[in-house]
Short mmCIF file of C-alpha atoms in Angstrom, two decimals:
data_model
loop_
_atom_site.label_atom_id
_atom_site.label_comp_id
_atom_site.label_asym_id
_atom_site.label_seq_id
_atom_site.Cartn_x
_atom_site.Cartn_y
_atom_site.Cartn_z
CA UNK A 1 170.89 -16.92 142.57
CA UNK A 2 170.05 -18.19 145.60
CA UNK A 3 166.52 -20.36 145.66
CA UNK A 4 164.32 -19.15 148.34
CA UNK A 5 163.56 -22.24 150.90
CA UNK A 6 160.42 -21.93 153.18
CA UNK A 7 159.42 -22.64 155.94
CA UNK A 8 163.11 -21.66 157.63
CA UNK A 9 161.99 -24.07 160.28
CA UNK A 10 159.18 -26.24 161.59
CA UNK A 11 158.61 -28.73 164.70
CA UNK A 12 156.85 -31.76 164.04
CA UNK A 13 155.68 -34.69 166.08
CA UNK A 14 156.55 -37.70 165.22
CA UNK A 15 153.79 -39.08 162.34
CA UNK A 16 152.84 -35.59 161.45
CA UNK A 17 153.50 -34.25 157.86
CA UNK A 18 155.74 -31.71 156.77
CA UNK A 19 156.47 -30.02 153.37
CA UNK A 20 159.31 -27.92 152.10
CA UNK A 21 159.16 -25.52 149.42
CA UNK A 22 162.10 -24.59 147.03
CA UNK A 23 162.08 -21.82 144.43
CA UNK A 24 163.76 -19.84 141.64
CA UNK A 25 163.67 -17.19 139.92
CA UNK A 26 165.60 -19.08 137.04
CA UNK A 27 164.64 -21.30 134.79
CA UNK A 28 165.81 -24.78 136.08
CA UNK A 29 167.65 -27.80 134.93
CA UNK A 30 167.37 -29.73 138.40
CA UNK A 31 166.72 -29.35 141.99
CA UNK A 32 168.71 -31.37 144.56
CA UNK A 33 167.60 -32.09 147.93
CA UNK A 34 170.12 -33.13 150.54
CA UNK A 35 169.60 -33.51 154.45
CA UNK A 36 172.32 -32.42 156.80
CA UNK A 37 171.88 -33.69 160.56
CA UNK A 38 174.05 -31.58 163.27
CA UNK A 39 177.90 -31.74 163.10
CA UNK A 40 177.44 -34.31 160.05
CA UNK A 41 178.18 -33.56 156.53
CA UNK A 42 175.41 -32.93 154.07
CA UNK A 43 174.06 -36.51 152.65
CA UNK A 44 172.43 -36.38 149.44
CA UNK A 45 168.43 -37.57 149.44
CA UNK A 46 166.90 -36.86 145.31
CA UNK A 47 167.38 -35.35 142.46
CA UNK A 48 164.84 -34.21 140.14
CA UNK A 49 165.32 -33.28 136.88
CA UNK A 50 163.63 -30.74 134.06
CA UNK A 51 160.35 -32.49 132.88
CA UNK A 52 158.07 -31.97 135.74
CA UNK A 53 158.95 -35.45 137.66
CA UNK A 54 158.24 -36.85 140.74
CA UNK A 55 160.60 -38.65 142.98
CA UNK A 56 160.36 -40.73 146.40
CA UNK A 57 161.39 -43.59 148.29
CA UNK A 58 160.65 -44.33 151.66
CA UNK A 59 158.13 -41.87 152.80
CA UNK A 60 159.99 -38.91 151.31
CA UNK A 61 159.19 -37.63 147.80
CA UNK A 62 159.78 -34.50 145.82
CA UNK A 63 157.92 -33.08 142.96
CA UNK A 64 159.45 -30.25 140.61
CA UNK A 65 156.97 -27.72 138.96
CA UNK A 66 158.92 -26.15 136.13
CA UNK A 67 156.30 -23.81 134.96
CA UNK A 68 156.48 -22.06 138.49
CA UNK A 69 160.42 -22.96 138.74
CA UNK A 70 159.55 -24.56 142.28
CA UNK A 71 160.54 -27.54 143.87
CA UNK A 72 158.62 -29.18 146.94
CA UNK A 73 159.99 -31.83 149.35
CA UNK A 74 157.01 -33.80 151.26
CA UNK A 75 157.94 -35.82 154.57
CA UNK A 76 154.96 -37.96 155.48
CA UNK A 77 154.70 -40.00 158.84
CA UNK A 78 157.76 -38.34 160.00
CA UNK A 79 160.20 -40.29 162.31
CA UNK A 80 162.94 -39.21 164.36
CA UNK A 81 165.83 -39.34 162.20
CA UNK A 82 164.38 -36.72 160.11
CA UNK A 83 165.16 -34.21 162.09
CA UNK A 84 168.03 -32.01 160.78
CA UNK A 85 168.82 -29.12 158.42
CA UNK A 86 167.21 -29.62 154.52
CA UNK A 87 169.08 -27.97 151.67
CA UNK A 88 167.76 -27.57 148.38
CA UNK A 89 170.62 -26.67 145.49
CA UNK A 90 169.38 -26.06 142.17
CA UNK A 91 171.20 -25.95 138.93
CA UNK A 92 170.19 -24.13 135.42
CA UNK A 93 171.54 -26.08 133.09
CA UNK A 94 172.45 -29.38 132.29
CA UNK A 95 176.41 -28.68 131.33
CA UNK A 96 176.33 -26.71 134.84
CA UNK A 97 178.22 -28.61 137.73
CA UNK A 98 177.84 -26.13 140.34
CA UNK A 99 175.22 -26.12 142.74
CA UNK A 100 173.91 -23.27 144.44
CA UNK A 101 172.11 -24.32 147.45
CA UNK A 102 169.57 -22.24 149.41
CA UNK A 103 169.62 -21.24 153.13
CA UNK A 104 168.07 -24.65 154.42
CA UNK A 105 165.33 -25.78 156.55
CA UNK A 106 165.71 -26.83 159.94
CA UNK A 107 162.90 -29.99 160.59
CA UNK A 108 162.78 -31.06 164.49
CA UNK A 109 160.88 -34.06 165.14
CA UNK A 110 160.08 -34.80 168.55
CA UNK A 111 158.35 -37.39 170.40
CA UNK B 1 181.94 -45.70 155.25
CA UNK B 2 183.29 -42.53 153.68
CA UNK B 3 184.86 -42.38 150.18
CA UNK B 4 185.92 -38.74 150.47
CA UNK B 5 188.23 -37.84 153.02
CA UNK B 6 189.19 -34.59 154.76
CA UNK B 7 192.00 -33.67 156.79
CA UNK B 8 192.39 -32.30 159.61
CA UNK B 9 188.65 -32.67 160.69
CA UNK B 10 189.43 -29.34 163.64
CA UNK B 11 192.15 -26.99 163.67
CA UNK B 12 192.98 -24.35 165.86
CA UNK B 13 195.74 -21.54 164.72
CA UNK B 14 197.01 -18.45 165.45
CA UNK B 15 196.90 -15.14 162.73
CA UNK B 16 199.51 -14.88 160.02
CA UNK B 17 199.87 -18.78 159.98
CA UNK B 18 199.57 -20.79 156.29
CA UNK B 19 197.63 -23.95 156.35
CA UNK B 20 196.39 -26.62 153.93
CA UNK B 21 193.09 -28.55 154.12
CA UNK B 22 193.65 -31.78 152.67
CA UNK B 23 190.58 -33.81 150.51
CA UNK B 24 191.01 -37.05 148.30
CA UNK B 25 188.62 -39.21 147.44
CA UNK B 26 188.39 -42.94 145.99
CA UNK B 27 185.71 -42.77 144.15
CA UNK B 28 187.61 -41.74 140.39
CA UNK B 29 184.54 -38.79 140.38
CA UNK B 30 186.11 -35.95 137.98
CA UNK B 31 184.73 -33.08 139.97
CA UNK B 32 185.74 -31.95 142.92
CA UNK B 33 184.21 -28.71 145.35
CA UNK B 34 184.60 -26.85 147.92
CA UNK B 35 181.62 -25.37 150.28
CA UNK B 36 182.42 -23.00 153.05
CA UNK B 37 179.57 -22.97 155.53
CA UNK B 38 179.01 -21.40 158.79
CA UNK B 39 177.00 -22.86 161.82
CA UNK B 40 173.43 -23.15 160.48
CA UNK B 41 173.97 -21.24 157.74
CA UNK B 42 173.67 -22.21 154.15
CA UNK B 43 176.67 -23.86 152.06
CA UNK B 44 178.71 -21.43 149.54
CA UNK B 45 180.68 -22.69 146.52
CA UNK B 46 184.42 -21.08 146.92
CA UNK B 47 186.27 -23.42 144.73
CA UNK B 48 185.66 -26.36 141.84
CA UNK B 49 187.35 -28.36 139.67
CA UNK B 50 186.45 -30.42 136.75
CA UNK B 51 189.40 -33.17 136.37
CA UNK B 52 193.20 -32.40 136.58
CA UNK B 53 194.56 -28.82 135.94
CA UNK B 54 191.51 -27.30 135.97
CA UNK B 55 190.14 -25.13 138.87
CA UNK B 56 187.79 -22.29 138.98
CA UNK B 57 186.49 -20.17 141.53
CA UNK B 58 182.95 -20.16 142.83
CA UNK B 59 180.12 -17.67 143.90
CA UNK B 60 181.55 -16.46 147.33
CA UNK B 61 185.29 -14.67 146.89
CA UNK B 62 187.69 -16.76 148.99
CA UNK B 63 191.56 -16.03 149.70
CA UNK B 64 192.16 -19.68 149.74
CA UNK B 65 193.73 -21.27 146.57
CA UNK B 66 193.18 -24.71 145.28
CA UNK B 67 195.12 -27.28 143.07
CA UNK B 68 194.24 -30.65 141.61
CA UNK B 69 197.45 -32.04 140.24
CA UNK B 70 195.84 -35.80 140.82
CA UNK B 71 192.27 -36.61 140.10
CA UNK B 72 191.64 -38.21 143.73
CA UNK B 73 193.30 -35.32 145.57
CA UNK B 74 192.11 -31.47 145.99
CA UNK B 75 193.90 -29.63 149.06
CA UNK B 76 192.80 -26.03 149.67
CA UNK B 77 195.37 -23.33 150.89
CA UNK B 78 195.50 -20.12 152.73
CA UNK B 79 198.38 -18.15 152.64
CA UNK B 80 198.09 -16.21 155.82
CA UNK B 81 195.09 -17.29 158.30
CA UNK B 82 192.66 -14.77 159.61
CA UNK B 83 189.74 -14.65 162.17
CA UNK B 84 187.05 -14.09 159.56
CA UNK B 85 188.47 -17.87 157.49
CA UNK B 86 186.76 -19.42 160.77
CA UNK B 87 184.36 -21.60 159.27
CA UNK B 88 183.47 -24.71 157.89
CA UNK B 89 184.78 -26.27 154.96
CA UNK B 90 183.31 -28.99 153.18
CA UNK B 91 185.05 -30.75 150.15
CA UNK B 92 182.76 -32.42 147.81
CA UNK B 93 183.07 -34.62 144.47
CA UNK B 94 180.58 -35.55 141.91
CA UNK B 95 180.36 -37.91 138.88
CA UNK B 96 177.65 -37.58 135.79
CA UNK B 97 174.40 -36.71 137.24
CA UNK B 98 176.19 -34.05 139.59
CA UNK B 99 175.18 -35.95 143.06
CA UNK B 100 177.45 -34.50 145.35
CA UNK B 101 179.32 -36.72 147.92
CA UNK B 102 180.48 -34.74 150.88
CA UNK B 103 183.38 -35.22 153.31
CA UNK B 104 182.92 -34.76 157.00
CA UNK B 105 184.50 -31.41 156.94
CA UNK B 106 187.27 -29.60 158.25
CA UNK B 107 186.50 -27.17 161.20
CA UNK B 108 188.94 -23.83 161.14
CA UNK B 109 189.38 -21.65 164.01
CA UNK B 110 191.94 -18.41 163.83
CA UNK B 111 192.72 -17.07 166.83
#
């Protein structure tokens, strides 16, 4: 079943923060985050495994709440380069190599 | 630097034609995937392969077929293209933790 992402779209000014959520009605093993810029292929950002860990690099981080089956992507002090559509992809088992993607969140960062 | 290559990048053809979208990767990944993505929309898995001579259908029903005769090559074929097949087709590969590396995509338009 497809995970639900919110919000569908968000507009930020440079330097502002944003949170993108990804929820599933199924028990999850892992959550993946990808960013796709217009006209380009999706690019991997990070993966979170069952266990409620939090990860991050630079000013982008994410958490995974196993009890709620929800992951959140945090973008702090946004830059123009953060613009794009963010997709979460979920897997329900360790042996499941198929990701189910959400509908995406379109993020626009303006000067 | 792309390690997964898709050709053609753009293709415009008439209804009823047979087409093959090529996908090759140089990373030695065992798993490969085809996703279909309409503009601004989510990614839908249409085919995947866990290795040579292994192919499975994905969540989204597709009239296309795939083959995996060599580890590095995963072509997608449409025997008789129709306007409803107009879309972008993204090839991806993965290893281990299932982090997907996507190709640049093949944008197909069927007139």
